[in-house]
Amino acid sequence: MHALSDIIKKLLNGRPELAKSTADDGYTPLACAVSNNNLEIVKILLKHDPGLAYVKNRTGETPFHVAALNGFVPIAEEIISTCPDSAYITHEKYSTNALHIAINNEQPKFVDFILKTPQLHRLINRDDKDGDLPLHYAARKCNSEILRSLLSYKGQDYTANNANNNNAVDEVMAMKKLLKTLKWNESFTLVSSVIPSAWRNAAGDKAKKEIKKQAIQKVASLTARYTSNTSLVAALIATITFAAAFTLPGGFSNDPSDAGLPIFARKVAFQAFLISDTIAMCSSLAVAFLCILATWEDLDYLLNYRKTTRALMWCAYSATTVAFGTGLFTVMAPERLWLAIFILVLSCILPFISKIIGDWPKIMVRLRVGRQFRSDLVPNI
């Protein structure tokens, strides 16, 4: 690296005009150094000629814009320490500033850098040629991390409209492809939390209508796929539990007085095995039967159908794991009590662990947004 630095210094001393030359891709030497995250070369070039920080490449970007695009905070700090006002130069074509660019390329660390640097705060409420503030860009990206940072800034203009007369809430609402995702839900919750309650309620009602509209459009295909997968799993559980009922743990007694009876019939663990195995089989058979009835395309009916079958499948899954644990406990406890207890405990907690893992993304969103989480905007189909 030192050898490269020495070569660049010699070139600049011998041919200083090279500092302002451009490559075939339109990048200046400083822009190249920035894009390669080479802080040492950036320092050399800025020391040679601070005016290089103001030179745009052929695509209309300054070195500070390139740093924002790539999220290179140390290099951005070096540029503004030498040329503070270079941060306020806008893009040649789109009139976007560095904050617009950082958000458009989803660079949360660079956004935080701007928010923590008082001399750059004027970038926050500056618009581009279409009247979009950085907040509008973040809303379109549905990037909750960036939105949270922007909304935490006290001087943020929450209600500003762009050239299309859209505010940040409108921009989030326009992202219909993301409408049924937790990413969208969290973003909507964040931007709607800072607007008046009347607007918030109206936006929430509009979002629910759009979610229902999308659900109706896809209800047939989604239900067919769900029914196919669910019926397959239900049939598998029913088969397993039915077979387990006739291959009882420990087998059957050969004693003349108890001939044909299960050996462990009087054991509590065995009785728990029978109960859980029966619950699992009945629940899975009920699901398999309900899947046959899922032919209507009425949204309310199908929502209720999915809610019911999910509850029954959860019951069947939980009961199956409990049956497995109690069955092994029955035969293992007399010889290896510690192993029997371990198997039983693991089998009983497995359904709850699975539930937590499955709901983990939703749990994390709830933790981040707290009571403001809109569970009514999480689609059920």
Coordinates of N, CA and C in Angstrom, one line a residue, residues 288-379:
A288 N -57.8 -34.1 7.8 CA -57.9 -34.7 6.5 C -59.3 -34.6 5.9
F289 N -60.3 -34.8 6.8 CA -61.7 -34.7 6.3 C -62.0 -33.2 5.9
L290 N -61.6 -32.3 6.7 CA -61.9 -30.9 6.4 C -61.3 -30.4 5.1
C291 N -60.1 -31.0 4.8 CA -59.5 -30.6 3.5 C -60.4 -31.0 2.3
I292 N -61.2 -32.0 2.5 CA -62.1 -32.4 1.4 C -63.2 -31.3 1.2
L293 N -63.5 -30.6 2.3 CA -64.6 -29.6 2.2 C -64.1 -28.3 1.7
A294 N -62.8 -28.1 1.6 CA -62.3 -26.8 1.2 C -62.4 -26.5 -0.3
T295 N -63.6 -26.5 -0.8 CA -63.8 -26.2 -2.2 C -64.5 -24.9 -2.5
W296 N -65.0 -24.2 -1.4 CA -65.6 -22.9 -1.6 C -64.6 -21.9 -1.8
E297 N -64.9 -20.8 -2.5 CA -63.9 -19.7 -2.7 C -64.4 -18.5 -2.0
D298 N -65.2 -18.7 -1.0 CA -65.6 -17.6 -0.1 C -64.5 -17.3 0.9
L299 N -64.1 -16.0 0.9 CA -62.9 -15.6 1.7 C -63.1 -15.9 3.2
D300 N -64.2 -15.5 3.7 CA -64.5 -15.6 5.2 C -64.5 -17.1 5.6
Y301 N -65.1 -18.0 4.7 CA -65.1 -19.4 5.0 C -63.7 -20.0 5.0
L302 N -62.9 -19.6 4.0 CA -61.6 -20.2 3.9 C -60.7 -19.7 5.0
L303 N -60.9 -18.4 5.4 CA -60.1 -17.9 6.6 C -60.4 -18.8 7.8
N304 N -61.7 -19.1 8.0 CA -62.1 -19.9 9.2 C -61.5 -21.3 9.0
Y305 N -61.6 -21.8 7.8 CA -61.1 -23.2 7.5 C -59.6 -23.3 7.8
R306 N -58.8 -22.3 7.4 CA -57.4 -22.3 7.6 C -57.1 -22.2 9.1
K307 N -57.8 -21.3 9.8 CA -57.6 -21.1 11.2 C -57.9 -22.4 12.0
T308 N -59.0 -23.1 11.6 CA -59.4 -24.3 12.3 C -58.4 -25.4 12.0
T309 N -58.0 -25.6 10.8 CA -57.1 -26.7 10.4 C -55.7 -26.5 11.0
R310 N -55.3 -25.2 11.1 CA -54.0 -24.9 11.7 C -54.0 -25.3 13.2
A311 N -55.1 -25.0 13.9 CA -55.2 -25.3 15.3 C -55.2 -26.8 15.5
L312 N -56.0 -27.6 14.6 CA -56.0 -29.0 14.7 C -54.7 -29.6 14.4
M313 N -54.0 -29.1 13.4 CA -52.7 -29.6 13.1 C -51.7 -29.4 14.2
W314 N -51.8 -28.3 14.8 CA -50.9 -28.0 16.0 C -51.2 -29.0 17.1
C315 N -52.5 -29.3 17.3 CA -52.9 -30.2 18.3 C -52.3 -31.6 18.0
A316 N -52.5 -32.0 16.7 CA -52.0 -33.3 16.3 C -50.5 -33.4 16.4
Y317 N -49.8 -32.4 16.0 CA -48.3 -32.4 16.1 C -47.9 -32.5 17.5
S318 N -48.5 -31.7 18.4 CA -48.1 -31.7 19.8 C -48.4 -33.0 20.5
A319 N -49.6 -33.6 20.2 CA -50.0 -34.8 20.8 C -49.1 -36.0 20.3
T320 N -48.6 -35.9 19.0 CA -47.8 -37.0 18.5 C -46.4 -37.0 19.2
T321 N -45.8 -35.8 19.4 CA -44.5 -35.7 20.1 C -44.7 -36.2 21.6
V322 N -45.8 -35.8 22.2 CA -46.0 -36.3 23.6 C -46.2 -37.8 23.6
A323 N -46.9 -38.3 22.6 CA -47.1 -39.8 22.6 C -45.8 -40.5 22.4
F324 N -44.9 -39.9 21.6 CA -43.6 -40.5 21.4 C -42.8 -40.5 22.7
G325 N -42.8 -39.3 23.4 CA -42.1 -39.2 24.6 C -42.6 -40.1 25.7
T326 N -43.9 -40.1 25.9 CA -44.5 -41.0 27.0 C -44.3 -42.5 26.7
G327 N -44.4 -42.8 25.4 CA -44.2 -44.2 25.0 C -42.8 -44.7 25.4
L328 N -41.8 -43.9 25.0 CA -40.4 -44.3 25.3 C -40.2 -44.2 26.8
F329 N -40.8 -43.3 27.5 CA -40.6 -43.1 29.0 C -41.1 -44.4 29.6
T330 N -42.2 -45.0 29.1 CA -42.8 -46.1 29.7 C -41.9 -47.3 29.8
V331 N -41.2 -47.5 28.7 CA -40.3 -48.7 28.6 C -38.9 -48.4 29.1
M332 N -38.5 -47.1 29.1 CA -37.1 -46.8 29.5 C -36.9 -46.5 31.0
A333 N -38.0 -46.0 31.6 CA -37.9 -45.5 33.0 C -37.4 -46.6 34.0
P334 N -37.8 -47.9 33.9 CA -37.3 -48.8 34.8 C -35.8 -49.1 34.8
E335 N -35.2 -48.9 33.6 CA -33.8 -49.1 33.5 C -32.9 -47.9 33.4
R336 N -33.4 -46.9 32.7 CA -32.6 -45.6 32.5 C -33.5 -44.4 32.8
L337 N -33.7 -44.1 34.0 CA -34.7 -43.0 34.4 C -34.3 -41.7 33.8
W338 N -33.0 -41.4 33.9 CA -32.5 -40.0 33.4 C -32.7 -39.9 31.9
L339 N -32.5 -41.0 31.2 CA -32.7 -40.9 29.8 C -34.1 -40.8 29.4
A340 N -35.0 -41.5 30.2 CA -36.4 -41.5 29.9 C -36.9 -40.1 30.2
I341 N -36.4 -39.4 31.3 CA -36.9 -38.1 31.6 C -36.4 -37.1 30.5
F342 N -35.2 -37.2 30.0 CA -34.7 -36.4 29.0 C -35.5 -36.5 27.7
I343 N -35.8 -37.7 27.3 CA -36.6 -37.9 26.1 C -38.0 -37.3 26.3
L344 N -38.6 -37.5 27.4 CA -40.0 -37.0 27.7 C -40.0 -35.5 27.7
V345 N -39.0 -34.8 28.3 CA -39.0 -33.4 28.4 C -38.8 -32.8 27.0
L346 N -37.8 -33.3 26.3 CA -37.5 -32.8 24.9 C -38.8 -33.0 24.0
S347 N -39.4 -34.1 24.1 CA -40.6 -34.4 23.3 C -41.7 -33.4 23.6
C348 N -41.9 -33.0 24.9 CA -43.0 -32.2 25.3 C -42.7 -30.7 24.9
I349 N -41.5 -30.3 24.9 CA -41.2 -28.9 24.6 C -40.9 -28.6 23.2
L350 N -40.7 -29.7 22.4 CA -40.5 -29.5 20.9 C -41.5 -28.7 20.2
P351 N -42.8 -29.0 20.4 CA -43.9 -28.2 19.8 C -43.8 -26.7 20.1
F352 N -43.5 -26.3 21.3 CA -43.4 -24.9 21.7 C -42.1 -24.3 21.1
I353 N -41.0 -25.0 21.0 CA -39.8 -24.5 20.4 C -40.1 -24.2 18.9
S354 N -40.8 -25.2 18.3 CA -41.1 -25.0 16.8 C -42.0 -23.8 16.6
K355 N -43.0 -23.6 17.5 CA -43.9 -22.5 17.4 C -43.1 -21.2 17.5
I356 N -42.2 -21.1 18.5 CA -41.4 -19.9 18.6 C -40.5 -19.6 17.4
I357 N -39.9 -20.6 16.9 CA -39.0 -20.5 15.7 C -39.9 -20.0 14.5
G358 N -41.1 -20.6 14.3 CA -41.9 -20.2 13.2 C -42.4 -18.8 13.3
D359 N -42.7 -18.3 14.5 CA -43.2 -17.0 14.7 C -42.1 -16.0 15.1
W360 N -40.8 -16.4 15.0 CA -39.7 -15.5 15.4 C -39.7 -14.2 14.7
P361 N -39.9 -14.2 13.3 CA -39.9 -12.9 12.6 C -40.9 -11.9 13.2
K362 N -42.2 -12.5 13.4 CA -43.3 -11.7 13.9 C -43.0 -11.2 15.3
I363 N -42.4 -12.1 16.1 CA -42.0 -11.7 17.5 C -41.0 -10.6 17.5
M364 N -40.0 -10.6 16.6 CA -39.0 -9.6 16.6 C -39.6 -8.2 16.2
V365 N -40.6 -8.3 15.2 CA -41.3 -7.0 14.8 C -42.1 -6.5 16.0
R366 N -42.7 -7.3 16.7 CA -43.5 -6.9 17.9 C -42.6 -6.2 18.9
L367 N -41.4 -6.8 19.1 CA -40.5 -6.3 20.1 C -40.0 -4.9 19.7
R368 N -39.8 -4.7 18.3 CA -39.2 -3.5 17.8 C -40.3 -2.3 17.9
V369 N -41.5 -2.6 17.5 CA -42.5 -1.6 17.4 C -43.4 -1.5 18.6
G370 N -43.4 -2.5 19.5 CA -44.2 -2.5 20.7 C -45.7 -2.6 20.5
R371 N -46.4 -1.8 21.2 CA -47.9 -1.8 21.2 C -48.4 -1.3 19.8
Q372 N -47.6 -0.6 19.1 CA -48.0 -0.1 17.8 C -48.2 -1.2 16.7
F373 N -47.7 -2.4 17.0 CA -47.7 -3.4 16.0 C -49.2 -3.7 15.5
R374 N -49.3 -3.7 14.2 CA -50.7 -3.9 13.6 C -50.9 -5.4 13.2
S375 N -51.3 -6.1 14.2 CA -51.6 -7.5 14.0 C -52.7 -7.7 13.0
D376 N -53.6 -6.7 12.9 CA -54.8 -6.8 12.0 C -54.3 -6.7 10.5
L377 N -53.1 -6.2 10.3 CA -52.6 -6.1 9.0 C -51.7 -7.2 8.5
V378 N -51.6 -8.3 9.4 CA -50.9 -9.5 9.0 C -51.9 -10.4 8.4
P379 N -51.7 -10.7 7.1 CA -52.7 -11.6 6.4 C -52.8 -13.0 7.0

